[in-house]
Amino acid sequence: MKAFLPLSLLLAAWPTLAQDIGALTAETRKAVLPVVPKVVSAMQEAVAEKGVAGAIPVCKEQAPALIKAKRQETGWDIRRVSLKTRNAERGTPDLWEARQLAEFNIRAANGEKPDTLEKSEIVSLDGKPVFRYMKALPVGDVCLQCHGPAEGLDAGLKAKLTESYPHDQATGYGKGQIRGALTVKRPL
Ligand code: HEC
């Protein structure tokens, strides 16, 4: 019996080795992805109602609030990250995330559709298994109004951005480029 102890200890520490990464991905998608179209339509409504400068609070407060609600509902760590942040405090990727964002750009350049780009992996964080998931957020029409080329942005919006985000790097995007990603960490 003793000979089997190490194996059972290993399985206790890594219960997910036996689990299907496909099932974890499907479950994560189902729980988390509905937040994406919600954020986009909140953005579209806000821009239509209040103009671009008036819609800033939607991206600043409402989008993070919708994500926070998902965090509370699932108990998982969910964030938005980007290689070129507007709000570096909230949106700076860790090493794993930065690598996936760079990969997404390469995969898009090789012809994969930006809105299908995602990545799932089980990694070891501080010796514990964690399921990580990322989903690319491509630039659509509404995004261009606040993340497009600086010279084309509304003057009132520019003034507000300069005031609130003096280190803003999140302009200059074109349609279909990858603005960033939704990222999920699930301890297993
Ligand atoms: C009304 C202006 C506005 C529009 C429209 C807009 N954004 Fe943003 N975006 C912002 C602001 C402001 C922030 C910084 C939010 C904060 O302070 O956390 C931001 C932050 C982000 C971030 C978080 C990472 C970072 O750079 O700080 C992502 C990802 C993002 N936007 C993607 C998008 C996408 C995708 C769209 C289109 C669906 C979009 N945004 C449309 C203004 C906008």
CSV table of C-alpha atoms and ligand atoms in Angstrom, one decimal:
chain,number,residue,atom,x,y,z
A,1,MET,CA,0.0,0.0,0.0
A,2,LYS,CA,2.8,2.4,1.0
A,3,ALA,CA,4.2,2.3,-2.5
A,4,PHE,CA,1.0,3.9,-3.8
A,5,LEU,CA,1.1,6.8,-1.4
A,6,PRO,CA,3.2,9.2,-3.5
A,7,LEU,CA,0.9,8.7,-6.4
A,8,SER,CA,-2.2,9.5,-4.3
A,9,LEU,CA,-0.4,12.5,-2.9
A,10,LEU,CA,0.4,13.7,-6.4
A,11,LEU,CA,-3.2,13.3,-7.5
A,12,ALA,CA,-4.4,15.1,-4.4
A,13,ALA,CA,-2.1,18.0,-5.3
A,14,TRP,CA,-3.0,18.0,-9.0
A,15,PRO,CA,-6.6,16.8,-9.1
A,16,THR,CA,-7.0,18.4,-12.5
A,17,LEU,CA,-4.4,16.2,-14.2
A,18,ALA,CA,-7.3,13.9,-14.6
A,19,GLN,CA,-9.7,16.6,-15.9
A,20,ASP,CA,-10.2,17.5,-19.4
A,21,ILE,CA,-8.8,21.0,-20.3
A,22,GLY,CA,-11.5,21.1,-23.0
A,23,ALA,CA,-14.2,20.8,-20.3
A,24,LEU,CA,-12.6,23.6,-18.2
A,25,THR,CA,-12.4,25.8,-21.3
A,26,ALA,CA,-16.1,25.2,-22.2
A,27,GLU,CA,-17.2,25.9,-18.7
A,28,THR,CA,-15.1,29.1,-18.4
A,29,ARG,CA,-16.3,30.4,-21.8
A,30,LYS,CA,-19.9,29.7,-20.8
A,31,ALA,CA,-19.6,31.5,-17.5
A,32,VAL,CA,-17.4,34.5,-18.5
A,33,LEU,CA,-17.9,35.3,-22.2
A,34,PRO,CA,-21.4,36.7,-22.0
A,35,VAL,CA,-19.8,39.8,-20.3
A,36,VAL,CA,-18.1,40.8,-23.6
A,37,PRO,CA,-21.2,41.7,-25.7
A,38,LYS,CA,-22.7,43.3,-22.6
A,39,VAL,CA,-19.7,45.7,-22.4
A,40,VAL,CA,-19.8,46.4,-26.1
A,41,SER,CA,-23.5,47.3,-26.1
A,42,ALA,CA,-23.1,49.4,-23.0
A,43,MET,CA,-20.4,51.3,-24.9
A,44,GLN,CA,-22.5,51.7,-28.0
A,45,GLU,CA,-25.5,53.0,-26.1
A,46,ALA,CA,-23.3,55.4,-24.1
A,47,VAL,CA,-21.6,56.8,-27.2
A,48,ALA,CA,-25.0,57.2,-28.9
A,49,GLU,CA,-26.6,58.9,-25.9
A,50,LYS,CA,-23.8,61.0,-24.5
A,51,GLY,CA,-21.2,61.4,-27.2
A,52,VAL,CA,-17.7,59.9,-26.9
A,53,ALA,CA,-16.3,62.1,-24.2
A,54,GLY,CA,-19.5,61.5,-22.1
A,55,ALA,CA,-19.1,57.7,-22.6
A,56,ILE,CA,-15.7,57.5,-20.9
A,57,PRO,CA,-17.2,56.5,-17.6
A,58,VAL,CA,-18.7,53.4,-19.3
A,59,CYS,CA,-15.2,52.1,-20.2
A,60,LYS,CA,-13.8,53.4,-16.9
A,61,GLU,CA,-16.4,52.3,-14.4
A,62,GLN,CA,-19.2,50.3,-16.0
A,63,ALA,CA,-16.9,47.8,-17.9
A,64,PRO,CA,-14.8,47.0,-14.8
A,65,ALA,CA,-18.1,46.8,-12.7
A,66,LEU,CA,-19.6,44.2,-15.1
A,67,ILE,CA,-16.3,42.3,-14.8
A,68,LYS,CA,-16.3,42.6,-11.1
A,69,ALA,CA,-19.8,41.2,-10.9
A,70,LYS,CA,-18.6,38.2,-12.9
A,71,ARG,CA,-15.6,37.8,-10.5
A,72,GLN,CA,-18.0,37.7,-7.5
A,73,GLU,CA,-20.4,35.3,-9.3
A,74,THR,CA,-17.7,32.8,-10.2
A,75,GLY,CA,-15.0,33.4,-7.6
A,76,TRP,CA,-12.4,33.5,-10.3
A,77,ASP,CA,-9.9,36.2,-11.0
A,78,ILE,CA,-11.1,38.0,-14.2
A,79,ARG,CA,-9.5,41.2,-15.7
A,80,ARG,CA,-8.9,43.1,-18.9
A,81,VAL,CA,-5.3,43.4,-20.0
A,82,SER,CA,-3.5,45.0,-22.9
A,83,LEU,CA,0.0,45.3,-24.3
A,84,LYS,CA,-0.7,49.1,-24.7
A,85,THR,CA,-2.7,50.2,-21.7
A,86,ARG,CA,-4.7,53.2,-21.0
A,87,ASN,CA,-5.0,52.4,-17.3
A,88,ALA,CA,-1.7,50.6,-16.5
A,89,GLU,CA,-2.7,50.1,-12.9
A,90,ARG,CA,-5.6,47.8,-13.9
A,91,GLY,CA,-4.6,46.5,-17.3
A,92,THR,CA,-0.9,45.5,-17.1
A,93,PRO,CA,-0.5,41.9,-18.2
A,94,ASP,CA,1.7,39.4,-16.3
A,95,LEU,CA,4.3,37.5,-18.1
A,96,TRP,CA,2.0,34.6,-19.2
A,97,GLU,CA,-0.6,37.1,-20.4
A,98,ALA,CA,1.9,39.2,-22.3
A,99,ARG,CA,3.1,36.1,-24.1
A,100,GLN,CA,-0.4,35.1,-25.1
A,101,LEU,CA,-1.2,38.7,-26.3
A,102,ALA,CA,2.0,38.6,-28.5
A,103,GLU,CA,0.9,35.2,-29.7
A,104,PHE,CA,-2.6,36.5,-30.6
A,105,ASN,CA,-1.0,39.2,-32.7
A,106,ILE,CA,1.1,36.6,-34.5
A,107,ARG,CA,-1.8,34.3,-35.0
A,108,ALA,CA,-4.0,37.2,-36.4
A,109,ALA,CA,-1.2,38.1,-38.7
A,110,ASN,CA,-1.2,34.5,-39.9
A,111,GLY,CA,-4.8,34.7,-40.8
A,112,GLU,CA,-6.8,33.6,-37.8
A,113,LYS,CA,-9.9,35.6,-37.1
A,114,PRO,CA,-9.2,38.0,-34.2
A,115,ASP,CA,-12.6,37.3,-32.6
A,116,THR,CA,-11.9,33.6,-32.4
A,117,LEU,CA,-8.5,33.9,-30.7
A,118,GLU,CA,-8.3,32.3,-27.3
A,119,LYS,CA,-5.9,30.3,-25.2
A,120,SER,CA,-6.3,27.8,-22.3
A,121,GLU,CA,-3.6,26.3,-20.2
A,122,ILE,CA,-3.1,24.7,-16.8
A,123,VAL,CA,0.0,26.3,-15.2
A,124,SER,CA,1.7,26.0,-11.8
A,125,LEU,CA,1.5,29.2,-9.8
A,126,ASP,CA,3.3,29.1,-6.4
A,127,GLY,CA,3.3,25.3,-6.7
A,128,LYS,CA,-0.5,25.1,-7.2
A,129,PRO,CA,-2.3,24.2,-10.3
A,130,VAL,CA,-4.3,27.1,-11.9
A,131,PHE,CA,-6.4,27.0,-15.1
A,132,ARG,CA,-5.7,30.1,-17.2
A,133,TYR,CA,-7.9,31.3,-20.0
A,134,MET,CA,-7.6,34.3,-22.3
A,135,LYS,CA,-9.9,35.6,-25.0
A,136,ALA,CA,-8.8,38.4,-27.5
A,137,LEU,CA,-10.8,41.6,-27.6
A,138,PRO,CA,-10.7,42.9,-31.2
A,139,VAL,CA,-11.2,46.5,-32.2
A,140,GLY,CA,-14.7,47.1,-33.6
A,141,ASP,CA,-16.2,50.3,-35.0
A,142,VAL,CA,-17.3,51.7,-31.6
A,143,CYS,CA,-13.8,51.1,-30.1
A,144,LEU,CA,-12.2,53.2,-32.8
A,145,GLN,CA,-13.8,56.3,-31.4
A,146,CYS,CA,-11.7,56.1,-28.3
A,147,HIS,CA,-8.8,53.8,-29.3
A,148,GLY,CA,-8.3,54.8,-33.0
A,149,PRO,CA,-5.6,57.0,-34.4
A,150,ALA,CA,-5.0,60.0,-32.1
A,151,GLU,CA,-5.4,62.6,-34.9
A,152,GLY,CA,-8.9,61.4,-35.6
A,153,LEU,CA,-10.2,61.5,-32.0
A,154,ASP,CA,-12.8,64.0,-30.9
A,155,ALA,CA,-11.2,67.1,-29.3
A,156,GLY,CA,-13.3,67.0,-26.1
A,157,LEU,CA,-12.4,63.3,-25.7
A,158,LYS,CA,-8.7,63.9,-26.2
A,159,ALA,CA,-8.8,66.6,-23.5
A,160,LYS,CA,-10.5,64.2,-21.0
A,161,LEU,CA,-8.1,61.4,-21.9
A,162,THR,CA,-5.0,63.6,-21.4
A,163,GLU,CA,-6.4,64.7,-18.0
A,164,SER,CA,-7.3,61.2,-16.7
A,165,TYR,CA,-4.7,59.1,-18.4
A,166,PRO,CA,-1.5,61.1,-18.9
A,167,HIS,CA,0.4,57.9,-19.9
A,168,ASP,CA,-2.3,56.6,-22.3
A,169,GLN,CA,-0.8,54.2,-24.8
A,170,ALA,CA,-4.2,52.9,-26.1
A,171,THR,CA,-4.7,54.9,-29.3
A,172,GLY,CA,-3.6,54.3,-32.9
A,173,TYR,CA,-5.5,51.0,-33.3
A,174,GLY,CA,-7.2,50.0,-36.6
A,175,LYS,CA,-10.3,47.9,-37.0
A,176,GLY,CA,-9.8,44.2,-36.4
A,177,GLN,CA,-6.6,44.7,-34.4
A,178,ILE,CA,-6.4,43.2,-31.0
A,179,ARG,CA,-7.0,45.8,-28.3
A,180,GLY,CA,-6.4,43.4,-25.4
A,181,ALA,CA,-7.9,40.4,-23.8
A,182,LEU,CA,-10.2,39.2,-21.2
A,183,THR,CA,-8.2,37.0,-18.8
A,184,VAL,CA,-9.3,34.4,-16.3
A,185,LYS,CA,-7.4,32.6,-13.5
A,186,ARG,CA,-9.1,29.7,-11.8
A,187,PRO,CA,-7.4,27.9,-8.9
A,188,LEU,CA,-8.1,24.2,-9.3
B,1,HEC,C1,-16.0,56.1,-24.7
B,1,HEC,C2,-14.6,55.8,-25.0
B,1,HEC,C3,-14.2,54.3,-25.1
B,1,HEC,C4,-14.7,53.4,-26.0
B,1,HEC,C5,-15.9,53.6,-27.0
B,1,HEC,C6,-14.0,52.2,-25.8
B,1,HEC,N1,-13.1,52.3,-24.8
B,1,HEC,FE1,-11.8,50.9,-24.1
B,1,HEC,N2,-11.1,52.2,-22.7
B,1,HEC,C7,-11.6,53.5,-22.5
B,1,HEC,C8,-11.1,54.0,-21.2
B,1,HEC,C9,-11.4,55.4,-20.7
B,1,HEC,C10,-10.3,53.0,-20.7
B,1,HEC,C11,-9.6,53.0,-19.3
B,1,HEC,C12,-10.5,52.3,-18.3
B,1,HEC,C13,-9.9,52.3,-16.9
B,1,HEC,O1,-9.6,53.4,-16.4
B,1,HEC,O2,-9.9,51.2,-16.3
B,1,HEC,C14,-10.4,51.9,-21.6
B,1,HEC,C15,-9.8,50.6,-21.3
B,1,HEC,C16,-9.9,49.5,-22.1
B,1,HEC,C17,-9.3,48.3,-21.9
B,1,HEC,C18,-8.5,47.9,-20.6
B,1,HEC,C19,-7.0,47.9,-20.8
B,1,HEC,C20,-6.4,49.3,-20.8
B,1,HEC,O3,-5.9,49.7,-21.9
B,1,HEC,O4,-6.4,50.0,-19.8
B,1,HEC,C21,-9.6,47.4,-22.9
B,1,HEC,C22,-9.2,46.0,-23.1
B,1,HEC,C23,-10.5,48.2,-23.8
B,1,HEC,N3,-10.6,49.5,-23.3
B,1,HEC,C24,-11.1,47.7,-24.9
B,1,HEC,C25,-12.0,48.4,-25.6
B,1,HEC,C26,-12.8,47.7,-26.7
B,1,HEC,C27,-12.5,46.3,-27.3
B,1,HEC,C28,-13.7,48.7,-27.2
B,1,HEC,C29,-14.7,48.5,-28.2
B,1,HEC,C30,-15.7,47.4,-28.0
B,1,HEC,C31,-13.5,49.9,-26.3
B,1,HEC,N4,-12.5,49.6,-25.4
B,1,HEC,C32,-14.2,51.0,-26.5
B,1,HEC,C33,-12.4,54.2,-23.4
B,1,HEC,C34,-13.2,53.6,-24.4
